[in-house]
GROMACS .gro file of C-alpha atoms in nm:
model
  268
    1MET     CA    1   0.011   0.001  -0.015
    2ASN     CA    2   0.156   0.345  -0.102
    3GLU     CA    3   0.140   0.643   0.103
    4GLY     CA    4  -0.170   0.792  -0.079
    5GLU     CA    5  -0.363   0.475  -0.011
    6ILE     CA    6  -0.259   0.467   0.337
    7HIS     CA    7  -0.385   0.832   0.369
    8LYS     CA    8  -0.724   0.736   0.210
    9ALA     CA    9  -0.761   0.441   0.445
   10GLY     CA   10  -0.698   0.662   0.742
   11GLN     CA   11  -0.969   0.897   0.633
   12SER     CA   12  -1.216   0.613   0.587
   13ILE     CA   13  -1.136   0.462   0.925
   14ALA     CA   14  -1.179   0.800   1.095
   15ALA     CA   15  -1.513   0.850   0.900
   16LEU     CA   16  -1.636   0.515   1.009
   17GLY     CA   17  -1.556   0.571   1.371
   18TRP     CA   18  -1.730   0.905   1.363
   19ILE     CA   19  -2.050   0.733   1.200
   20SER     CA   20  -2.037   0.459   1.446
   21GLU     CA   21  -2.039   0.690   1.738
   22LEU     CA   22  -2.329   0.878   1.592
   23ILE     CA   23  -2.533   0.570   1.530
   24SER     CA   24  -2.484   0.428   1.879
   25THR     CA   25  -2.623   0.751   2.023
   26LYS     CA   26  -2.891   0.836   1.762
   27ASP     CA   27  -3.187   0.701   1.959
   28THR     CA   28  -3.087   0.854   2.278
   29SER     CA   29  -3.123   1.223   2.192
   30MET     CA   30  -3.333   1.444   2.412
   31LEU     CA   31  -3.509   1.774   2.375
   32ARG     CA   32  -3.357   2.068   2.596
   33SER     CA   33  -3.518   2.400   2.671
   34ILE     CA   34  -3.251   2.660   2.571
   35LYS     CA   35  -3.418   2.915   2.809
   36GLN     CA   36  -3.352   2.669   3.103
   37LEU     CA   37  -2.974   2.657   2.994
   38TYR     CA   38  -2.917   3.022   3.026
   39GLY     CA   39  -2.698   3.092   3.332
   40LYS     CA   40  -2.587   2.735   3.372
   41ALA     CA   41  -2.229   2.689   3.478
   42ILE     CA   42  -1.976   2.572   3.228
   43GLY     CA   43  -1.699   2.356   3.345
   44THR     CA   44  -1.370   2.167   3.266
   45ALA     CA   45  -1.198   1.886   3.455
   46GLU     CA   46  -1.010   2.183   3.634
   47GLY     CA   47  -1.332   2.353   3.741
   48GLU     CA   48  -1.587   2.605   3.633
   49ILE     CA   49  -1.483   2.861   3.378
   50GLY     CA   50  -1.803   3.074   3.332
   51HIS     CA   51  -2.182   3.053   3.257
   52VAL     CA   52  -2.403   3.023   2.950
   53LYS     CA   53  -2.487   3.364   2.823
   54ASP     CA   54  -2.654   3.298   2.487
   55PHE     CA   55  -2.650   3.061   2.181
   56TYR     CA   56  -2.565   3.141   1.810
   57PHE     CA   57  -2.778   2.932   1.564
   58ASN     CA   58  -2.797   2.932   1.180
   59ASP     CA   59  -3.131   3.065   1.074
   60GLN     CA   60  -3.141   2.880   0.754
   61HIS     CA   61  -3.048   2.524   0.886
   62TRP     CA   62  -3.185   2.591   1.246
   63VAL     CA   63  -2.888   2.449   1.422
   64VAL     CA   64  -2.697   2.577   1.714
   65ARG     CA   65  -2.354   2.634   1.620
   66TYR     CA   66  -2.204   2.808   1.944
   67VAL     CA   67  -2.264   2.856   2.307
   68ILE     CA   68  -2.167   3.207   2.420
   69VAL     CA   69  -1.999   3.172   2.774
   70ASP     CA   70  -1.944   3.474   3.003
   71THR     CA   71  -1.617   3.391   3.188
   72GLY     CA   72  -1.671   3.649   3.454
   73SER     CA   73  -1.368   3.681   3.649
   74CYS     CA   74  -1.244   3.335   3.565
   75LEU     CA   75  -1.081   3.435   3.220
   76SER     CA   76  -1.031   3.817   3.244
   77GLY     CA   77  -1.421   3.860   3.216
   78ARG     CA   78  -1.426   3.808   2.833
   79SER     CA   79  -1.673   3.612   2.660
   80VAL     CA   80  -1.586   3.303   2.452
   81LEU     CA   81  -1.750   3.085   2.207
   82ILE     CA   82  -1.778   2.702   2.273
   83SER     CA   83  -1.873   2.475   1.990
   84PRO     CA   84  -2.110   2.191   2.048
   85HIS     CA   85  -1.805   1.953   1.959
   86ALA     CA   86  -1.675   2.038   2.302
   87PHE     CA   87  -1.979   1.902   2.492
   88GLY     CA   88  -1.958   1.543   2.394
   89ASP     CA   89  -2.282   1.359   2.514
   90PHE     CA   90  -2.406   1.666   2.684
   91HIS     CA   91  -2.270   1.572   3.034
   92GLN     CA   92  -2.381   1.741   3.333
   93ASP     CA   93  -2.233   1.763   3.692
   94GLY     CA   94  -2.521   1.893   3.897
   95ASP     CA   95  -2.595   2.238   3.749
   96CYS     CA   96  -2.257   2.253   3.555
   97LEU     CA   97  -2.231   2.142   3.202
   98LEU     CA   98  -1.901   1.987   3.111
   99VAL     CA   99  -1.677   2.036   2.819
  100ASN     CA  100  -1.397   1.821   2.704
  101LEU     CA  101  -1.157   2.122   2.690
  102THR     CA  102  -0.883   2.250   2.912
  103ARG     CA  103  -0.894   2.579   3.081
  104GLU     CA  104  -0.575   2.675   2.892
  105GLN     CA  105  -0.738   2.586   2.565
  106ILE     CA  106  -1.032   2.801   2.631
  107GLU     CA  107  -0.816   3.096   2.752
  108ASN     CA  108  -0.603   3.086   2.456
  109SER     CA  109  -0.871   3.056   2.201
  110PRO     CA  110  -0.940   3.313   1.933
  111ALA     CA  111  -1.082   3.635   2.100
  112ILE     CA  112  -1.449   3.718   1.981
  113ASP     CA  113  -1.649   4.043   1.995
  114SER     CA  114  -1.996   3.927   2.085
  115HIS     CA  115  -2.140   4.261   1.974
  116LYS     CA  116  -2.048   4.199   1.620
  117PRO     CA  117  -2.149   3.919   1.374
  118VAL     CA  118  -1.919   3.615   1.357
  119SER     CA  119  -1.743   3.603   1.043
  120ARG     CA  120  -1.647   3.293   0.838
  121GLN     CA  121  -1.279   3.408   0.876
  122TYR     CA  122  -1.314   3.406   1.235
  123GLU     CA  123  -1.476   3.061   1.233
  124GLU     CA  124  -1.204   2.913   1.016
  125GLU     CA  125  -0.955   3.031   1.260
  126TYR     CA  126  -1.151   2.903   1.567
  127TYR     CA  127  -1.200   2.542   1.406
  128ARG     CA  128  -0.825   2.517   1.307
  129TYR     CA  129  -0.717   2.626   1.657
  130TYR     CA  130  -0.929   2.338   1.809
  131GLY     CA  131  -0.853   2.082   1.525
  132TRP     CA  132  -1.230   2.037   1.456
  133PRO     CA  133  -1.375   1.956   1.095
  134PHE     CA  134  -1.557   2.268   0.934
  135TYR     CA  135  -1.924   2.214   0.964
  136TRP     CA  136  -1.971   2.395   0.643
  137GLU     CA  137  -1.787   2.115   0.438
  138GLY     CA  138  -2.002   1.844   0.313
  139CYS     CA  139  -2.363   1.795   0.285
  140GLY     CA  140  -2.435   1.702   0.652
  141MET     CA  141  -2.563   1.913   0.932
  142TRP     CA  142  -2.213   1.908   1.082
  143GLY     CA  143  -2.019   1.875   0.770
  144MET     CA  144  -1.998   1.510   0.663
  145VAL     CA  145  -2.253   1.384   0.936
  146GLY     CA  146  -2.542   1.482   1.119
  147ALA     CA  147  -2.406   1.566   1.479
  148PRO     CA  148  -2.105   1.711   1.624
  149SER     CA  149  -1.830   1.463   1.736
  150THR     CA  150  -1.487   1.435   1.905
  151TYR     CA  151  -1.336   1.272   1.609
  152LEU     CA  152  -1.099   1.474   1.399
  153MET     CA  153  -1.154   1.458   1.030
  154PRO     CA  154  -0.965   1.569   0.724
  155SER     CA  155  -0.930   1.939   0.659
  156GLU     CA  156  -1.125   2.118   0.385
  157GLU     CA  157  -0.821   2.093   0.159
  158GLU     CA  158  -0.840   1.722   0.202
  159ILE     CA  159  -1.209   1.654   0.154
  160GLY     CA  160  -1.330   1.954  -0.058
  161GLY     CA  161  -1.697   2.033   0.017
  162ASN     CA  162  -1.991   2.214  -0.125
  163ASP     CA  163  -1.910   2.555   0.047
  164HIS     CA  164  -2.265   2.608   0.182
  165ASP     CA  165  -2.290   2.894   0.419
  166ARG     CA  166  -1.934   3.001   0.324
  167ASP     CA  167  -2.022   3.356   0.227
  168ASP     CA  168  -2.293   3.428   0.493
  169PRO     CA  169  -2.282   3.233   0.812
  170ARG     CA  170  -2.626   3.383   0.906
  171LEU     CA  171  -2.561   3.321   1.279
  172ARG     CA  172  -2.830   3.464   1.507
  173SER     CA  173  -2.864   3.504   1.875
  174THR     CA  174  -3.142   3.304   2.051
  175GLN     CA  175  -3.163   3.583   2.334
  176ALA     CA  176  -3.226   3.839   2.057
  177LEU     CA  177  -3.508   3.625   1.892
  178ASN     CA  178  -3.679   3.598   2.223
  179GLY     CA  179  -4.005   3.807   2.237
  180TYR     CA  180  -4.032   3.816   1.863
  181HIS     CA  181  -4.402   3.818   1.750
  182ILE     CA  182  -4.528   3.523   1.544
  183GLN     CA  183  -4.715   3.660   1.244
  184THR     CA  184  -4.963   3.484   1.023
  185SER     CA  185  -5.121   3.624   0.713
  186GLU     CA  186  -5.422   3.702   0.938
  187GLY     CA  187  -5.219   3.886   1.193
  188ALA     CA  188  -5.006   3.826   1.513
  189ILE     CA  189  -5.084   3.526   1.730
  190GLY     CA  190  -4.814   3.519   1.993
  191ARG     CA  191  -4.437   3.568   2.080
  192VAL     CA  192  -4.133   3.340   2.091
  193THR     CA  193  -4.051   3.232   2.453
  194ASP     CA  194  -3.810   2.937   2.408
  195PHE     CA  195  -3.630   2.700   2.166
  196MET     CA  196  -3.633   2.315   2.202
  197MET     CA  197  -3.288   2.175   2.096
  198ASP     CA  198  -3.200   1.816   1.996
  199ASP     CA  199  -2.902   1.755   2.254
  200LYS     CA  200  -2.715   1.525   2.001
  201SER     CA  201  -2.742   1.711   1.673
  202TRP     CA  202  -2.803   2.051   1.842
  203ALA     CA  203  -3.076   2.116   1.581
  204ILE     CA  204  -3.359   2.337   1.698
  205ARG     CA  205  -3.666   2.139   1.659
  206HIS     CA  206  -3.931   2.383   1.741
  207LEU     CA  207  -3.999   2.733   1.875
  208VAL     CA  208  -4.214   2.766   2.184
  209VAL     CA  209  -4.468   3.026   2.144
  210GLU     CA  210  -4.669   3.196   2.408
  211THR     CA  211  -5.010   3.298   2.257
  212GLY     CA  212  -5.094   3.527   2.547
  213HIS     CA  213  -5.407   3.740   2.510
  214TRP     CA  214  -5.439   3.626   2.161
  215PHE     CA  215  -5.569   3.281   2.232
  216SER     CA  216  -5.640   3.176   2.601
  217GLY     CA  217  -5.267   3.230   2.701
  218LYS     CA  218  -5.139   2.879   2.607
  219GLU     CA  219  -4.812   2.785   2.489
  220ILE     CA  220  -4.762   2.597   2.156
  221ALA     CA  221  -4.462   2.456   1.955
  222ILE     CA  222  -4.400   2.548   1.594
  223SER     CA  223  -4.149   2.368   1.377
  224PRO     CA  224  -3.889   2.587   1.180
  225LYS     CA  225  -4.032   2.424   0.883
  226GLN     CA  226  -4.350   2.623   0.935
  227ILE     CA  227  -4.147   2.958   0.933
  228ASP     CA  228  -4.146   3.142   0.615
  229ARG     CA  229  -3.890   3.413   0.703
  230ILE     CA  230  -3.772   3.620   0.998
  231SER     CA  231  -3.788   4.001   0.983
  232TYR     CA  232  -3.521   4.131   1.221
  233GLU     CA  233  -3.605   4.490   1.134
  234GLU     CA  234  -3.977   4.444   1.249
  235SER     CA  235  -3.890   4.165   1.530
  236LYS     CA  236  -4.138   3.927   1.374
  237VAL     CA  237  -4.134   3.563   1.266
  238PHE     CA  238  -4.373   3.504   0.964
  239VAL     CA  239  -4.520   3.151   0.956
  240LYS     CA  240  -4.694   2.944   0.705
  241VAL     CA  241  -4.965   2.851   0.956
  242SER     CA  242  -5.306   2.994   0.969
  243LYS     CA  243  -5.475   3.135   1.295
  244GLU     CA  244  -5.717   2.844   1.264
  245ALA     CA  245  -5.438   2.600   1.285
  246ILE     CA  246  -5.295   2.772   1.581
  247LEU     CA  247  -5.618   2.748   1.766
  248GLU     CA  248  -5.630   2.364   1.691
  249THR     CA  249  -5.261   2.326   1.805
  250PRO     CA  250  -5.242   2.112   2.135
  251GLU     CA  251  -5.080   2.305   2.420
  252TYR     CA  252  -4.712   2.240   2.482
  253GLN     CA  253  -4.565   2.158   2.823
  254VAL     CA  254  -4.185   2.250   2.832
  255PRO     CA  255  -4.013   1.975   3.041
  256SER     CA  256  -3.817   2.093   3.346
  257LEU     CA  257  -3.429   2.078   3.325
  258GLY     CA  258  -3.311   1.715   3.395
  259ALA     CA  259  -3.652   1.578   3.292
  260ALA     CA  260  -3.579   1.609   2.918
  261TYR     CA  261  -3.743   1.358   2.702
  262HIS     CA  262  -3.742   1.208   2.336
  263ASP     CA  263  -4.028   1.400   2.172
  264THR     CA  264  -4.166   1.198   1.875
  265ARG     CA  265  -4.446   1.432   1.766
  266ASN     CA  266  -4.462   1.563   1.421
  267PHE     CA  267  -4.467   1.936   1.402
  268ASP     CA  268  -4.428   1.972   1.033
   0.00000   0.00000   0.00000
């Protein structure tokens, strides 16, 4: 076997290991309330390094790409981005979410200005720093596959890719979207109060909407597939659902943290 064949074999073995890990955990995913994760401590094997401040998600694919961590006095008070790659199987130690990084790694990671959009140039620097595969390379939700993984995969130069999201990452803040009005063709029907996230793929499965004084004050769930567009100028989420359909939607009960469950209902 020549050097080129050995290299390709190594890539195949890594890919199979990655896919095997995902298959083994596919059926154990849980839905997590993002609102309940705000303020949760983030910890390494060396101790806590800050708390959850916000989440950045892609508003085309509806996937959480980063957790924004406020390090307070731990790391000079700066905010840092933590990719879902670092959370493994979403381990918790009491009220602390554990990441598979060292304090030094996080402290020396590329600095981010949370008041400015995340550029693709920054993301490339960030992913190279940690040695993670680019999520925008490949046709899966996380590059070559559908969930973040600890496996290191070939770089973009080695695997190529389809360059999706390259020019416009379209990363948005879940905190900023909180309170946006849900708009049907017949008028407003409520406001966004929460997001339910799959803790394996980190995909946002549905938005929790409080109907308030519109319809008896119940909370309902709306799938991202039911969203037509988001107007950030008007603070509105336009949906492809009628008011009548909203009235017939069953009330949604957000599970308490620690009581997350596998939701098999179809919100499409």
